[in-house]
mmCIF file of C-alpha atoms and ligand atoms in Angstrom:
data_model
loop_
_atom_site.group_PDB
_atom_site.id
_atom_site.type_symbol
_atom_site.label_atom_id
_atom_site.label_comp_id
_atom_site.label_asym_id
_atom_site.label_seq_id
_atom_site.Cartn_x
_atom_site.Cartn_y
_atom_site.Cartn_z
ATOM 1 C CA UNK A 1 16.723 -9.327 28.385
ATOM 2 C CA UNK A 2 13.511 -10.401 29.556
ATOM 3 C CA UNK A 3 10.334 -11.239 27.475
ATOM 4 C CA UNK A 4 8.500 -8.445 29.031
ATOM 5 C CA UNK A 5 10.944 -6.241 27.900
ATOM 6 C CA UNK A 6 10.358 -6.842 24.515
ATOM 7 C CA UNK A 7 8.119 -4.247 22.922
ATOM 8 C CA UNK A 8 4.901 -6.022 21.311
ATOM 9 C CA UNK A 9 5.353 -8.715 19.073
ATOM 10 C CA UNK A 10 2.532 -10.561 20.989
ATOM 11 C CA UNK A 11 2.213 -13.864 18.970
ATOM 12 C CA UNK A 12 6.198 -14.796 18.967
ATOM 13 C CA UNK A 13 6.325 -14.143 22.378
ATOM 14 C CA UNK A 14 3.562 -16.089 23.124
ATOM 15 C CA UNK A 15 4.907 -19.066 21.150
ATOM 16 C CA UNK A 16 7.980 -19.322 22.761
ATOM 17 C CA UNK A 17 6.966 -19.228 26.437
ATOM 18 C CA UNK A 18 3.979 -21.874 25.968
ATOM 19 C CA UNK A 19 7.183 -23.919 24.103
ATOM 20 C CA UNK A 20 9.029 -22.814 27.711
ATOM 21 C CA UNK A 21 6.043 -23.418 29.874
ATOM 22 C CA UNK A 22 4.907 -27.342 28.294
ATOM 23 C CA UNK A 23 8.436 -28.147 28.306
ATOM 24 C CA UNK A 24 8.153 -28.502 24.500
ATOM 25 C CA UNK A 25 10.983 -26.282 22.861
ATOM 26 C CA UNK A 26 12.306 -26.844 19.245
ATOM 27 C CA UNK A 27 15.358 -27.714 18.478
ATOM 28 C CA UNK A 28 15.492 -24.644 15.499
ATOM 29 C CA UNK A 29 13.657 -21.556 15.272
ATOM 30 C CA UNK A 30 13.202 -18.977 12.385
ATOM 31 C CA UNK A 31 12.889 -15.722 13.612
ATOM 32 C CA UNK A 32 11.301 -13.997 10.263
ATOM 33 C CA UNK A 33 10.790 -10.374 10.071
ATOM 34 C CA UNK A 34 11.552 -6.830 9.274
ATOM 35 C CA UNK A 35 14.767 -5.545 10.559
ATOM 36 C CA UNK A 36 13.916 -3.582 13.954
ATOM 37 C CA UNK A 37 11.048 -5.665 15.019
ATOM 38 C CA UNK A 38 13.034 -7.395 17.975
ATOM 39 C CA UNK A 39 14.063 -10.215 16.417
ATOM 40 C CA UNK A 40 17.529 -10.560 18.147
ATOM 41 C CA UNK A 41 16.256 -9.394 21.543
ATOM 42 C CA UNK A 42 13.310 -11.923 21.380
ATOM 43 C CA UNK A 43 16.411 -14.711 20.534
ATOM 44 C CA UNK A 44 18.361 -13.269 23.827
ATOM 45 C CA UNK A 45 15.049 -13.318 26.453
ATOM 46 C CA UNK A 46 14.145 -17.345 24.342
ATOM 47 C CA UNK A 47 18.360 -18.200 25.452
ATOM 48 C CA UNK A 48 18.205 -16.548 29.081
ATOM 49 C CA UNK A 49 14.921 -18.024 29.882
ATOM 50 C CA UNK A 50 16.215 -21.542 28.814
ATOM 51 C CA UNK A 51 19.269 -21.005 30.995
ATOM 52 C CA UNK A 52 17.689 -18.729 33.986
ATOM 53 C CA UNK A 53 17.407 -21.145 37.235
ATOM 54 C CA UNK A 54 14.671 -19.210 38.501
ATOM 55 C CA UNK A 55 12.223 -19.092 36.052
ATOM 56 C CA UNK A 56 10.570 -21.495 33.560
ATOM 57 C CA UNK A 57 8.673 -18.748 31.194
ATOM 58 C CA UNK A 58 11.112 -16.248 31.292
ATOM 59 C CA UNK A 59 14.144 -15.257 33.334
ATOM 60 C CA UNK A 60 14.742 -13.243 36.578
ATOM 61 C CA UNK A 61 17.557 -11.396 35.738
ATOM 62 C CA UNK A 62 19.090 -11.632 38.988
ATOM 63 C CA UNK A 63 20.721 -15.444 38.806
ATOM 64 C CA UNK A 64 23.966 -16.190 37.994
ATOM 65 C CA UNK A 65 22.969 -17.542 34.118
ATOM 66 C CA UNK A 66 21.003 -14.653 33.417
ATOM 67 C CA UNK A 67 23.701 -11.962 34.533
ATOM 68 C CA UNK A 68 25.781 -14.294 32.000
ATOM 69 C CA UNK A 69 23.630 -13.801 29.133
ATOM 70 C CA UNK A 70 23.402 -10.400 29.927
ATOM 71 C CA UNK A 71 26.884 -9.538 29.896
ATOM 72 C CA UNK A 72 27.080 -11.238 26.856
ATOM 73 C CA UNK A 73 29.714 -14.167 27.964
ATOM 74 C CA UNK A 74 27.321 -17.412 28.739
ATOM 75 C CA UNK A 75 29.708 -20.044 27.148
ATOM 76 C CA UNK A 76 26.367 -21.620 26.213
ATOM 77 C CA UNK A 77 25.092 -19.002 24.309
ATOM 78 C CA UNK A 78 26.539 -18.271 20.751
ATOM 79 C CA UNK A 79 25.711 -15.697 18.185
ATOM 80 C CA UNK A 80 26.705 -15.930 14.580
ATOM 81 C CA UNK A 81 26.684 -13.294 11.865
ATOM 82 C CA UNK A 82 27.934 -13.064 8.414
ATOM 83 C CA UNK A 83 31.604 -13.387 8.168
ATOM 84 C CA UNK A 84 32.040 -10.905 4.905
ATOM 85 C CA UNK A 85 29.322 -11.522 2.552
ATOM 86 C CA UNK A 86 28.251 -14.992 3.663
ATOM 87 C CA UNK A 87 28.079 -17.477 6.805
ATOM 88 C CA UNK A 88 30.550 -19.819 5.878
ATOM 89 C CA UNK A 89 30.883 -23.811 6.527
ATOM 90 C CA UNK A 90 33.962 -22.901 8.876
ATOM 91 C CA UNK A 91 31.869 -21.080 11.193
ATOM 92 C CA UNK A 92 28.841 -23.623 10.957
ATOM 93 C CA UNK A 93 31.699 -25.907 11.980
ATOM 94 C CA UNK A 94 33.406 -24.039 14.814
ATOM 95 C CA UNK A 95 30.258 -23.958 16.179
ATOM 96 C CA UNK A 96 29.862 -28.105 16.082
ATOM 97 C CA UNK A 97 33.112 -28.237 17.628
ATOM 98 C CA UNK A 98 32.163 -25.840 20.090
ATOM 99 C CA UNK A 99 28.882 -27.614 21.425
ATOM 100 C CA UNK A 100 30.561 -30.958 21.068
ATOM 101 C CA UNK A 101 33.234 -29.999 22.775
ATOM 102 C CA UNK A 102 30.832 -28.499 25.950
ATOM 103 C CA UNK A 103 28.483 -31.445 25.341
ATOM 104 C CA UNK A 104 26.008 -32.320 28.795
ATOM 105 C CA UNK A 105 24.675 -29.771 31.107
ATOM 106 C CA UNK A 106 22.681 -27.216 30.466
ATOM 107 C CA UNK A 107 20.547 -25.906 26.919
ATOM 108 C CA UNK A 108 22.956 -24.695 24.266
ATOM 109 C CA UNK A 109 21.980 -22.063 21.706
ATOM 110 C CA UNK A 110 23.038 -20.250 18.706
ATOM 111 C CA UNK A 111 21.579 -17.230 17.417
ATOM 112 C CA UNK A 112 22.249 -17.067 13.672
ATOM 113 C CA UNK A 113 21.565 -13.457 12.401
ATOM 114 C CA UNK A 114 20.903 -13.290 8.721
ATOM 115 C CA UNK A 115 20.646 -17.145 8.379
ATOM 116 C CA UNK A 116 19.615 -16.201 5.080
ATOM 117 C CA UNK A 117 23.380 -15.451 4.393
ATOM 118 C CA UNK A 118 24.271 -19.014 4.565
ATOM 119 C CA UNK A 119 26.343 -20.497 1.914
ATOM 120 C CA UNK A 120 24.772 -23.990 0.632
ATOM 121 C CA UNK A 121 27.743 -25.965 2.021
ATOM 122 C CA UNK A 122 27.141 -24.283 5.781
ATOM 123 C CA UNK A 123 23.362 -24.861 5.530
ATOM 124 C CA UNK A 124 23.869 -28.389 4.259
ATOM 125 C CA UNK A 125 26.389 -28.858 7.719
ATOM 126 C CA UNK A 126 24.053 -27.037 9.732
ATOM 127 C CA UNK A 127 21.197 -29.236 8.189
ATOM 128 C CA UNK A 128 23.020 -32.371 9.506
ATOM 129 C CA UNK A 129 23.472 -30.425 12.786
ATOM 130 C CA UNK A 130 19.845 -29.699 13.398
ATOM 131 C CA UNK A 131 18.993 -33.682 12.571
ATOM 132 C CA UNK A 132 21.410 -34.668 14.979
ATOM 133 C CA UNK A 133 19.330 -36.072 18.783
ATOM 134 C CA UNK A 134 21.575 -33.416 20.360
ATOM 135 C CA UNK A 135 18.304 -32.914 22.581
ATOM 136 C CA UNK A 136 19.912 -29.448 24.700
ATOM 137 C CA UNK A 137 20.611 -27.486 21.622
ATOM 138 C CA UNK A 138 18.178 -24.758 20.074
ATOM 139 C CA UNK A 139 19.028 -22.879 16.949
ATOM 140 C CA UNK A 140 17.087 -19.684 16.243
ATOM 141 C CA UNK A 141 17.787 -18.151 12.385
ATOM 142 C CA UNK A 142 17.304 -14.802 12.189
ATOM 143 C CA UNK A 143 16.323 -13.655 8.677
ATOM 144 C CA UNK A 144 13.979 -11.012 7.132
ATOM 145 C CA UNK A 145 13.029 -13.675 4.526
ATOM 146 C CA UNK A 146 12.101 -16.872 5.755
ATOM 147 C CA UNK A 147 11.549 -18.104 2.276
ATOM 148 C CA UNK A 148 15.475 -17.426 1.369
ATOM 149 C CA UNK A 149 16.342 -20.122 3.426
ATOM 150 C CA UNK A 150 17.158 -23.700 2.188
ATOM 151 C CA UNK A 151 13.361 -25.680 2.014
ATOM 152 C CA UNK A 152 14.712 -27.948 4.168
ATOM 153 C CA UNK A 153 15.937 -25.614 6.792
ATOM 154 C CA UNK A 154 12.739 -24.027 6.480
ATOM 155 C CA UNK A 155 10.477 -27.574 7.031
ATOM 156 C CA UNK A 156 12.928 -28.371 9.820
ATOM 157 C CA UNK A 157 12.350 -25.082 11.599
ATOM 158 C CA UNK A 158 9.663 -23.583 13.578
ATOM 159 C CA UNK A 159 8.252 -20.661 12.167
ATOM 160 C CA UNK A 160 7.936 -17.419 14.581
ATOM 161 C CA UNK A 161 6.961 -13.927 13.026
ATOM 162 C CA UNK A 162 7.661 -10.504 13.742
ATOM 163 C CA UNK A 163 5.580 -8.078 12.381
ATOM 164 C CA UNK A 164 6.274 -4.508 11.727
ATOM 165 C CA UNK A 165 4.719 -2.024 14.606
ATOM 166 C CA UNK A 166 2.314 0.645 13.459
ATOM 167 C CA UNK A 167 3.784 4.339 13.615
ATOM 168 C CA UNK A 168 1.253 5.240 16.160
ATOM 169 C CA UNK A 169 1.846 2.667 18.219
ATOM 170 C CA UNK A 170 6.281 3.420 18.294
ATOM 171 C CA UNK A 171 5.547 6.984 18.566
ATOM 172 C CA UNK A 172 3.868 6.215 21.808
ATOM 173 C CA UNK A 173 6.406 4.476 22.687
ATOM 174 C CA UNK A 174 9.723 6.213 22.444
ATOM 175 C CA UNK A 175 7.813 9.312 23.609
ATOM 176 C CA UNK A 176 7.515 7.408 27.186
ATOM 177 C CA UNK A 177 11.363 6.628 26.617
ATOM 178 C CA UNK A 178 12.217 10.634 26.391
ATOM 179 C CA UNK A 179 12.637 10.594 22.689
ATOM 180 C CA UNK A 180 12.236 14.046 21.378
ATOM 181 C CA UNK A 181 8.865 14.079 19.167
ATOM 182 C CA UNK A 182 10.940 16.223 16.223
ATOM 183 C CA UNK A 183 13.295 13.106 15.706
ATOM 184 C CA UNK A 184 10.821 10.008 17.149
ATOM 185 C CA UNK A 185 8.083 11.773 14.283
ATOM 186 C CA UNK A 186 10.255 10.550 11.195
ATOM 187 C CA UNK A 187 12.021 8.042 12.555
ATOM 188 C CA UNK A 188 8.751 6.174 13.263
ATOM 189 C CA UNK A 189 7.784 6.631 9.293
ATOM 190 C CA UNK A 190 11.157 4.792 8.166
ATOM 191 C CA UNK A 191 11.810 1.953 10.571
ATOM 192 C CA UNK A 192 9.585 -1.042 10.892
ATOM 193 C CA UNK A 193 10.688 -1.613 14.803
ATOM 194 C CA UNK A 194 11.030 0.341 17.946
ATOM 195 C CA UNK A 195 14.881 -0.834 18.118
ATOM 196 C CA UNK A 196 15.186 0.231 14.582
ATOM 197 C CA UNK A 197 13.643 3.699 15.580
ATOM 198 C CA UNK A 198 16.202 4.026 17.992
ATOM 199 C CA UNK A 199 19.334 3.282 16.480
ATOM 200 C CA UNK A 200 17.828 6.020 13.469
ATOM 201 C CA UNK A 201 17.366 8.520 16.541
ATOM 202 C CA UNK A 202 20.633 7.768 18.110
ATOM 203 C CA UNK A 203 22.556 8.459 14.975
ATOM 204 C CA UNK A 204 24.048 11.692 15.414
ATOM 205 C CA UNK A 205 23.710 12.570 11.772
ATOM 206 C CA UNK A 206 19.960 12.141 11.937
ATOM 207 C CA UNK A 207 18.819 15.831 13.485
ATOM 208 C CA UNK A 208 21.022 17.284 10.967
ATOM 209 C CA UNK A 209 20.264 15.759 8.564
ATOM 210 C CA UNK A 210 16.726 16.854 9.109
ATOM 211 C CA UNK A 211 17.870 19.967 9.410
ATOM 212 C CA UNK A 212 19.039 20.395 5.838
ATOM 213 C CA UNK A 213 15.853 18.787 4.626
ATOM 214 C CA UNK A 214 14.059 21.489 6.183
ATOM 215 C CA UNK A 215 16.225 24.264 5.176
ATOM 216 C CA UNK A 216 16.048 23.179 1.435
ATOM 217 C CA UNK A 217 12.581 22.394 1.657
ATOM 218 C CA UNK A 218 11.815 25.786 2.348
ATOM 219 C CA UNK A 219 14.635 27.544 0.221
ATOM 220 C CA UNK A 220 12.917 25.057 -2.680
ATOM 221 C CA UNK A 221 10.308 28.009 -3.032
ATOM 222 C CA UNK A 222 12.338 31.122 -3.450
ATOM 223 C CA UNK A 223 13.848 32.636 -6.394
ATOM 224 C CA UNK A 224 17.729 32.352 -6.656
ATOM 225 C CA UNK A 225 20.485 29.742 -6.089
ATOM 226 C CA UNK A 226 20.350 29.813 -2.416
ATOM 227 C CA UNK A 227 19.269 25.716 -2.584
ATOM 228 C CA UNK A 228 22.135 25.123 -4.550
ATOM 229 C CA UNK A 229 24.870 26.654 -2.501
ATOM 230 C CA UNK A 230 23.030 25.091 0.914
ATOM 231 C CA UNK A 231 23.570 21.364 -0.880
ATOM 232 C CA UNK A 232 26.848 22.297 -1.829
ATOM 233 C CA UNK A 233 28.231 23.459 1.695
ATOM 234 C CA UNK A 234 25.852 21.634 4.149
ATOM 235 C CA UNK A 235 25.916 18.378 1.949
ATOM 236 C CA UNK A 236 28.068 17.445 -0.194
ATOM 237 C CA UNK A 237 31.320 19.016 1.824
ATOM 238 C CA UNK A 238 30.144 17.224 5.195
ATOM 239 C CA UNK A 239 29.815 13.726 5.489
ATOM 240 C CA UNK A 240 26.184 14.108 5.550
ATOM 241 C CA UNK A 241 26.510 13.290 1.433
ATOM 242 C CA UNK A 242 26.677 9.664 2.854
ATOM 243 C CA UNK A 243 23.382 9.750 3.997
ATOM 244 C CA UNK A 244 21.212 10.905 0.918
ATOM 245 C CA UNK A 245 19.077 7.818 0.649
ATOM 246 C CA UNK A 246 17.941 8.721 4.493
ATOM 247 C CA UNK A 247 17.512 12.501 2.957
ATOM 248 C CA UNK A 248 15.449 11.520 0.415
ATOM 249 C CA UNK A 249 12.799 9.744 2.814
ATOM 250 C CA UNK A 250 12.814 12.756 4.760
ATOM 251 C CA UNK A 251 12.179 14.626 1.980
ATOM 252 C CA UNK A 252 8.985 12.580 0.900
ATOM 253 C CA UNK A 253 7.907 13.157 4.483
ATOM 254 C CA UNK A 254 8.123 16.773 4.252
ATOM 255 C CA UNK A 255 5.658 16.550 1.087
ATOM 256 C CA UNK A 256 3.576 14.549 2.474
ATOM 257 C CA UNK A 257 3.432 16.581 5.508
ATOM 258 C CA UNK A 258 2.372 19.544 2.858
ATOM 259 C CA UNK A 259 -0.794 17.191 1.748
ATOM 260 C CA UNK A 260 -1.523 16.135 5.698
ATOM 261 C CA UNK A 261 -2.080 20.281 6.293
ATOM 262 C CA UNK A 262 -4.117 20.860 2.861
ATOM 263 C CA UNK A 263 -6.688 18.270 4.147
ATOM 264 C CA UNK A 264 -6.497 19.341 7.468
ATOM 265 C CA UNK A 265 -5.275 16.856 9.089
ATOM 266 C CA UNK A 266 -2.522 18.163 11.491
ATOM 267 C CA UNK A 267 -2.236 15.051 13.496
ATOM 268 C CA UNK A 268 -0.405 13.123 10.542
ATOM 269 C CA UNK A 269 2.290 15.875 10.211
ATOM 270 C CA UNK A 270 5.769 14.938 10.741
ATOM 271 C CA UNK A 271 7.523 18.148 11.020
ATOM 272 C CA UNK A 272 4.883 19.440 13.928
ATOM 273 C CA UNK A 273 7.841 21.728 15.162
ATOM 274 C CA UNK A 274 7.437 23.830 11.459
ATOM 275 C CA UNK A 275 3.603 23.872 11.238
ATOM 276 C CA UNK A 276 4.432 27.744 10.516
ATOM 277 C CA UNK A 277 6.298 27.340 7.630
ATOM 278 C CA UNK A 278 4.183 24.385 6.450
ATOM 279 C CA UNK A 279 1.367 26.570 6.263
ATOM 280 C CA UNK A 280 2.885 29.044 4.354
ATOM 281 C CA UNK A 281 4.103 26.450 1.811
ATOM 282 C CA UNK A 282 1.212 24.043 1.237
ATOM 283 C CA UNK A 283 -0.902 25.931 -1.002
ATOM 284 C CA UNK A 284 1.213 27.150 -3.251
ATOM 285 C CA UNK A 285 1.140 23.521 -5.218
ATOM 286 C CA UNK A 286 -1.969 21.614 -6.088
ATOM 287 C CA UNK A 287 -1.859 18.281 -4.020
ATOM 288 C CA UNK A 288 -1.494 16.506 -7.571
ATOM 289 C CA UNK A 289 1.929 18.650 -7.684
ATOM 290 C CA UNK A 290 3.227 17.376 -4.073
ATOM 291 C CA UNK A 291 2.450 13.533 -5.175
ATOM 292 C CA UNK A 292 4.625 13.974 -8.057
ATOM 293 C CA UNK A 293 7.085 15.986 -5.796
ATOM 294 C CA UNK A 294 7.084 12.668 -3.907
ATOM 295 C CA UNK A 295 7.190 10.583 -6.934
ATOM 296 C CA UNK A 296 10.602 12.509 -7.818
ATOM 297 C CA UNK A 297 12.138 12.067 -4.550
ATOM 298 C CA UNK A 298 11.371 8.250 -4.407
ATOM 299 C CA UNK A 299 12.791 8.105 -7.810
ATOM 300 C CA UNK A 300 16.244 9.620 -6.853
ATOM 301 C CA UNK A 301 16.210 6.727 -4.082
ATOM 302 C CA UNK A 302 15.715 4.353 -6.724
ATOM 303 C CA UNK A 303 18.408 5.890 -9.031
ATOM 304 C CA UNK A 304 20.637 5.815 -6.186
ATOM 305 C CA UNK A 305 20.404 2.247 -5.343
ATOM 306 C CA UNK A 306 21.275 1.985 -9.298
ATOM 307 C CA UNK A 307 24.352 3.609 -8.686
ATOM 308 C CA UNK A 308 23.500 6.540 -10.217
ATOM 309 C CA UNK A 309 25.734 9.903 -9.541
ATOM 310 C CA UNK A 310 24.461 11.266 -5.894
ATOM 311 C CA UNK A 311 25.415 14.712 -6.278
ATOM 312 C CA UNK A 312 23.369 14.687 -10.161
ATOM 313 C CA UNK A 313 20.571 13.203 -9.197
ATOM 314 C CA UNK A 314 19.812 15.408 -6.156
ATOM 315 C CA UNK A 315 20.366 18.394 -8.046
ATOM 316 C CA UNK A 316 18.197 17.752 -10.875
ATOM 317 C CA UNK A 317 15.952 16.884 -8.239
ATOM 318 C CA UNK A 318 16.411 20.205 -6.792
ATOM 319 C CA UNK A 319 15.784 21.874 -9.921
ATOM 320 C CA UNK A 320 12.648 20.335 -10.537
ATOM 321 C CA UNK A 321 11.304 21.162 -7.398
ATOM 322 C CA UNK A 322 12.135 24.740 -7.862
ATOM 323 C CA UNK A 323 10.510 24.752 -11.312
ATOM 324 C CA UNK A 324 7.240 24.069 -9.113
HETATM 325 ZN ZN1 LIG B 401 17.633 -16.045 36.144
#
């Protein structure tokens, strides 16, 4: 992974290679940002430029390092995660073993994702770490809350942010990757990062999942118990039940979508393969009635992160929006 590879992001990018190109690299990093945003690719390009023997800014891709780093199995090059719930003093202290134990040569790094998950005992040993002269290694925290990290990890640390990428701008984007515009549409609306957008995309559950929000959406606004049964067999007897949360965002897409063609403004809709069936649906609410429609759907999300039963929350939500 090269920096140029890595989809804007601008300012962390540009941080890290004038560190690479004056020769004046920190010993930690905190990568802080939305999930999606690159954060873990940016850590990559920051490790393979330090070890490509090519290249001072970034790396060439074709030297023996970089091929390393890119087949994930640089002995220099460590990534960390939560073990369980937490990153725990034994791994903070496999990894001191580790580097001690490879000590001279080359730059070492560690890629910590979700630093944030650190207990206080394996910040505290990573703390001493960091104050250690080991001058070759670099630490980069990844975390989508800089300020959940110990104060004194954070002082210690050199702050880079990621920012979230406009819709417009990742639509662009995965459109010149091949992404289909029905899925790249609302996947751009629920992901803050073109790597985010993707992994959505590549889910094979998303397109039909979007599928049943469509169907219901429409079967919402005709008499009967057709919406019921479709929940009942193409929901909550698939494993597509798993994914209600996701459902409900689509949902408050396809509402908004109803406001975007009221206003006339086509170019915001979502759903641009339905514009048919859009127009026969928006006016037969007020726009007051959609933003409550919306209201209700990000309400079920909010009872569903409360634990609340799935399958009786999304029917009552059903029911309401038949009552109109
Ligand atoms: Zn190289």
């Amino acid at each position: 992974m090269s920096f140029q590879e890595i989809i804007g992001q601008q300012r962390a990018k540009q941080m890290l290679q004038n560190g690479l190109r004056s020769g004046k690299v920190s010993h930690a990093y905190l990568f802080a940002g939305p999930n999606g945003t690159g954060r873990k690719e940016t850590a990559l390009a920051l490790a393979q430029a330090l070890l490509c023997t090519e290249m001072t800014d970034d790396s060439c891709g074709r030297c023996l390092e970089c091929r390393k780093v890119e087949h994930g199995n640089h002995p220099d090059v460590h990534i960390v995660a939560p073990d369980g719930a937490s990153i725990k003093i034994e791994q903070i202290r496999a990894l001191q073993r580790e580097f001690a134990y490879r000590s001279g040569g080359g730059p070492k790094i560690y890629i910590m994702e979700q630093a944030d998950k650190m207990t206080v005992q394996a910040a505290n040993s990573l703390l001493k770490f960091l104050e250690e002269p080991q001058s070759n290694v670099v630490a980069v925290l990844i975390t989508e809350n800089g300020h959940a990290m110990l104060p004194t990890i954070q002082s210690r640390a050199q702050w880079v942010p990621f920012t979230p990428m406009n819709p417009g701008e990742m639509l662009q984007v995965l459109a010149g990757e091949g992404f289909p515009q029905t899925l790249a549409r609302p996947a751009v609306h629920m992901a803050s990062g073109i790597a985010a957008c993707r992994e959505i995309i590549q889910q094979n559950w998303f397109a039909e999942i979007r599928n049943v929000v469509l169907q219901l959406g429409k079967e919402c606004h005709v008499q009967g118990n057709s919406v019921m049964v479709t929940a009942q067999q193409k929901l909550f007897k698939t494993p597509l039940a798993e994914h209600l949360d996701m459902m409900m965002s689509l949902f408050l897409l396809w509402f908004k979508d109803m406001i975007h063609y009221q206003v006339d403004r086509t170019e915001s809709i979502v759903f641009i393969d339905q514009l048919d069936s859009i127009g026969k649906i928006a006016f037969t609410r007020t726009t007051d009635a959609w933003v409550r429609c919306m209201e209700q759907a990000a309400d079920v999300k909010k009872r569903l992160r409360a634990n609340a039963n799935p399958q009786l929350a999304f029917e009552q939500f059903l029911v309401e929006m038949q009552g109109g």
